[in-house]
GROMACS .gro file of C-alpha atoms in nm:
model
  207
    1UNK     CA    1   0.000   0.000   0.000
    2UNK     CA    2   0.143   0.337  -0.105
    3UNK     CA    3   0.158   0.650   0.107
    4UNK     CA    4  -0.147   0.805  -0.068
    5UNK     CA    5  -0.350   0.486  -0.012
    6UNK     CA    6  -0.263   0.490   0.355
    7UNK     CA    7  -0.374   0.855   0.383
    8UNK     CA    8  -0.707   0.779   0.212
    9UNK     CA    9  -0.768   0.490   0.450
   10UNK     CA   10  -0.697   0.713   0.749
   11UNK     CA   11  -0.946   0.972   0.622
   12UNK     CA   12  -1.225   0.727   0.553
   13UNK     CA   13  -1.523   0.768   0.787
   14UNK     CA   14  -1.554   0.506   1.055
   15UNK     CA   15  -1.881   0.388   1.199
   16UNK     CA   16  -2.202   0.206   1.115
   17UNK     CA   17  -2.489   0.342   0.910
   18UNK     CA   18  -2.762   0.518   1.108
   19UNK     CA   19  -2.989   0.214   1.072
   20UNK     CA   20  -3.326   0.394   1.065
   21UNK     CA   21  -3.526   0.614   0.834
   22UNK     CA   22  -3.462   0.967   0.961
   23UNK     CA   23  -3.748   1.112   0.756
   24UNK     CA   24  -3.999   0.867   0.899
   25UNK     CA   25  -3.861   0.917   1.250
   26UNK     CA   26  -3.911   1.293   1.216
   27UNK     CA   27  -4.264   1.236   1.087
   28UNK     CA   28  -4.347   1.030   1.395
   29UNK     CA   29  -4.193   1.292   1.624
   30UNK     CA   30  -4.414   1.554   1.459
   31UNK     CA   31  -4.723   1.348   1.535
   32UNK     CA   32  -4.620   1.312   1.901
   33UNK     CA   33  -4.562   1.685   1.947
   34UNK     CA   34  -4.886   1.755   1.760
   35UNK     CA   35  -5.082   1.523   1.987
   36UNK     CA   36  -4.924   1.605   2.323
   37UNK     CA   37  -4.772   1.950   2.281
   38UNK     CA   38  -4.408   2.031   2.347
   39UNK     CA   39  -4.401   1.990   2.722
   40UNK     CA   40  -4.646   1.701   2.720
   41UNK     CA   41  -4.430   1.497   2.484
   42UNK     CA   42  -4.186   1.296   2.695
   43UNK     CA   43  -3.860   1.153   2.564
   44UNK     CA   44  -3.996   0.796   2.598
   45UNK     CA   45  -4.302   0.905   2.397
   46UNK     CA   46  -4.078   1.047   2.127
   47UNK     CA   47  -3.820   0.770   2.103
   48UNK     CA   48  -4.092   0.504   2.122
   49UNK     CA   49  -4.284   0.656   1.832
   50UNK     CA   50  -3.964   0.716   1.635
   51UNK     CA   51  -3.846   0.361   1.694
   52UNK     CA   52  -3.500   0.465   1.809
   53UNK     CA   53  -3.299   0.491   2.130
   54UNK     CA   54  -3.244   0.816   2.314
   55UNK     CA   55  -2.877   0.804   2.210
   56UNK     CA   56  -2.974   0.772   1.845
   57UNK     CA   57  -3.220   1.057   1.877
   58UNK     CA   58  -2.955   1.289   2.021
   59UNK     CA   59  -2.704   1.184   1.754
   60UNK     CA   60  -2.943   1.237   1.464
   61UNK     CA   61  -3.163   1.525   1.579
   62UNK     CA   62  -3.009   1.682   1.888
   63UNK     CA   63  -3.192   1.739   2.215
   64UNK     CA   64  -3.568   1.778   2.253
   65UNK     CA   65  -3.567   2.148   2.166
   66UNK     CA   66  -3.357   2.091   1.854
   67UNK     CA   67  -3.582   1.803   1.753
   68UNK     CA   68  -3.886   2.026   1.785
   69UNK     CA   69  -3.726   2.292   1.565
   70UNK     CA   70  -3.675   2.029   1.295
   71UNK     CA   71  -4.033   1.911   1.342
   72UNK     CA   72  -4.163   2.266   1.305
   73UNK     CA   73  -3.972   2.302   0.978
   74UNK     CA   74  -4.129   1.977   0.855
   75UNK     CA   75  -4.474   2.094   0.965
   76UNK     CA   76  -4.426   2.428   0.790
   77UNK     CA   77  -4.331   2.259   0.464
   78UNK     CA   78  -4.606   1.997   0.497
   79UNK     CA   79  -4.942   2.036   0.675
   80UNK     CA   80  -4.898   2.411   0.725
   81UNK     CA   81  -4.766   2.484   0.375
   82UNK     CA   82  -5.097   2.651   0.288
   83UNK     CA   83  -4.966   2.968   0.452
   84UNK     CA   84  -4.686   3.015   0.200
   85UNK     CA   85  -4.894   2.881  -0.088
   86UNK     CA   86  -5.171   3.134  -0.029
   87UNK     CA   87  -4.933   3.427  -0.076
   88UNK     CA   88  -4.878   3.335  -0.441
   89UNK     CA   89  -5.246   3.366  -0.529
   90UNK     CA   90  -5.331   3.645  -0.777
   91UNK     CA   91  -5.592   3.828  -0.566
   92UNK     CA   92  -5.639   3.910  -0.199
   93UNK     CA   93  -5.964   3.716  -0.193
   94UNK     CA   94  -5.789   3.410  -0.334
   95UNK     CA   95  -5.517   3.449  -0.070
   96UNK     CA   96  -5.786   3.435   0.198
   97UNK     CA   97  -5.964   3.146   0.025
   98UNK     CA   98  -5.654   2.927   0.001
   99UNK     CA   99  -5.544   3.021   0.353
  100UNK     CA  100  -5.874   2.933   0.519
  101UNK     CA  101  -5.930   2.620   0.311
  102UNK     CA  102  -5.579   2.511   0.409
  103UNK     CA  103  -5.651   2.575   0.775
  104UNK     CA  104  -5.960   2.354   0.756
  105UNK     CA  105  -5.775   2.079   0.571
  106UNK     CA  106  -5.467   2.085   0.795
  107UNK     CA  107  -5.677   2.075   1.113
  108UNK     CA  108  -5.872   1.768   0.999
  109UNK     CA  109  -5.615   1.551   0.821
  110UNK     CA  110  -5.701   1.179   0.836
  111UNK     CA  111  -5.475   0.982   1.073
  112UNK     CA  112  -5.327   1.301   1.224
  113UNK     CA  113  -5.412   1.483   1.546
  114UNK     CA  114  -5.682   1.746   1.501
  115UNK     CA  115  -5.614   2.115   1.532
  116UNK     CA  116  -5.282   2.293   1.487
  117UNK     CA  117  -4.942   2.175   1.609
  118UNK     CA  118  -4.843   2.533   1.690
  119UNK     CA  119  -5.135   2.595   1.925
  120UNK     CA  120  -5.114   2.254   2.089
  121UNK     CA  121  -4.742   2.296   2.152
  122UNK     CA  122  -4.801   2.637   2.315
  123UNK     CA  123  -5.064   2.528   2.567
  124UNK     CA  124  -4.859   2.454   2.880
  125UNK     CA  125  -4.680   2.748   3.033
  126UNK     CA  126  -4.392   2.626   3.249
  127UNK     CA  127  -4.048   2.784   3.230
  128UNK     CA  128  -3.913   2.475   3.051
  129UNK     CA  129  -4.128   2.554   2.750
  130UNK     CA  130  -4.064   2.929   2.733
  131UNK     CA  131  -3.813   2.907   2.446
  132UNK     CA  132  -4.054   2.699   2.239
  133UNK     CA  133  -4.347   2.931   2.311
  134UNK     CA  134  -4.136   3.224   2.195
  135UNK     CA  135  -4.031   3.028   1.886
  136UNK     CA  136  -4.393   2.953   1.798
  137UNK     CA  137  -4.501   3.312   1.865
  138UNK     CA  138  -4.233   3.430   1.623
  139UNK     CA  139  -4.345   3.165   1.371
  140UNK     CA  140  -4.702   3.292   1.384
  141UNK     CA  141  -4.587   3.655   1.371
  142UNK     CA  142  -4.391   3.579   1.056
  143UNK     CA  143  -4.704   3.441   0.890
  144UNK     CA  144  -4.902   3.748   0.995
  145UNK     CA  145  -4.629   3.977   0.861
  146UNK     CA  146  -4.625   3.800   0.523
  147UNK     CA  147  -5.003   3.829   0.498
  148UNK     CA  148  -4.990   4.197   0.587
  149UNK     CA  149  -4.732   4.261   0.315
  150UNK     CA  150  -4.937   4.068   0.060
  151UNK     CA  151  -5.254   4.262   0.145
  152UNK     CA  152  -5.062   4.590   0.131
  153UNK     CA  153  -4.959   4.499  -0.223
  154UNK     CA  154  -5.321   4.416  -0.305
  155UNK     CA  155  -5.426   4.757  -0.170
  156UNK     CA  156  -5.158   4.932  -0.375
  157UNK     CA  157  -5.273   4.746  -0.688
  158UNK     CA  158  -5.639   4.837  -0.635
  159UNK     CA  159  -5.733   4.479  -0.551
  160UNK     CA  160  -5.866   4.596  -0.212
  161UNK     CA  161  -6.084   4.904  -0.158
  162UNK     CA  162  -5.924   5.228  -0.044
  163UNK     CA  163  -5.916   5.257   0.331
  164UNK     CA  164  -5.870   4.883   0.389
  165UNK     CA  165  -5.628   4.803   0.674
  166UNK     CA  166  -5.392   4.526   0.552
  167UNK     CA  167  -5.268   4.452   0.904
  168UNK     CA  168  -5.624   4.408   1.027
  169UNK     CA  169  -5.705   4.166   0.744
  170UNK     CA  170  -5.397   3.961   0.833
  171UNK     CA  171  -5.499   3.944   1.200
  172UNK     CA  172  -5.854   3.859   1.092
  173UNK     CA  173  -5.732   3.558   0.892
  174UNK     CA  174  -5.495   3.447   1.168
  175UNK     CA  175  -5.778   3.466   1.422
  176UNK     CA  176  -6.002   3.257   1.199
  177UNK     CA  177  -5.718   3.010   1.148
  178UNK     CA  178  -5.672   2.975   1.524
  179UNK     CA  179  -6.047   2.941   1.578
  180UNK     CA  180  -6.072   2.669   1.316
  181UNK     CA  181  -5.790   2.483   1.488
  182UNK     CA  182  -5.950   2.510   1.831
  183UNK     CA  183  -6.288   2.395   1.698
  184UNK     CA  184  -6.126   2.102   1.519
  185UNK     CA  185  -5.946   1.998   1.837
  186UNK     CA  186  -6.281   2.015   2.013
  187UNK     CA  187  -6.437   1.769   1.770
  188UNK     CA  188  -6.584   1.986   1.491
  189UNK     CA  189  -6.588   1.801   1.160
  190UNK     CA  190  -6.442   1.924   0.832
  191UNK     CA  191  -6.780   2.009   0.679
  192UNK     CA  192  -6.871   2.236   0.970
  193UNK     CA  193  -6.534   2.408   0.963
  194UNK     CA  194  -6.557   2.461   0.589
  195UNK     CA  195  -6.893   2.629   0.635
  196UNK     CA  196  -6.732   2.864   0.888
  197UNK     CA  197  -6.454   2.949   0.642
  198UNK     CA  198  -6.708   3.009   0.365
  199UNK     CA  199  -6.917   3.233   0.589
  200UNK     CA  200  -6.613   3.441   0.683
  201UNK     CA  201  -6.536   3.506   0.319
  202UNK     CA  202  -6.885   3.640   0.258
  203UNK     CA  203  -6.773   3.947   0.452
  204UNK     CA  204  -6.450   3.993   0.257
  205UNK     CA  205  -6.401   4.354   0.144
  206UNK     CA  206  -6.544   4.407  -0.207
  207UNK     CA  207  -6.319   4.572  -0.464
   0.00000   0.00000   0.00000
């Protein structure tokens, strides 16, 4: 074996493959946090659902807080993707339509917990969960800010009547989104929630 071969051998990574599907493990962690909230989800709950040991969880995802941050990113790109998708709609009314329809759909997904992961994870108020509550508050504020900017553009383009308050419309949609989530968690079915969303849009500002 030459000198270069020996150097390559020394640099080769040592260790066994992870041995589990990290994507599926993260999916299962999301369901646990969604069902039990952040503080209600214990490490045995998480590792049991993920099918891995605590050591493997720390190695692959970090501690509980870091795991939740990864879960929130997955939730944002998956069940809660309607928020970003709505912003690309051509009119303010379509933004609201896609946003509220998405809230109804996300809160009543088959084989998932009802309601919204963000609200469920914010329910308990001990000091241990303060960082996560602040994280989720910032996550919701970001959505509200994006909606406000989109409605401001709609106002500037004449897609909303003069005098409309874009910030108020954003808060209005966020409040409806939260209400839909709470009602879903309380047992309201998709049809009922869709009727609520439809009724809200009947009062949308006319152009």
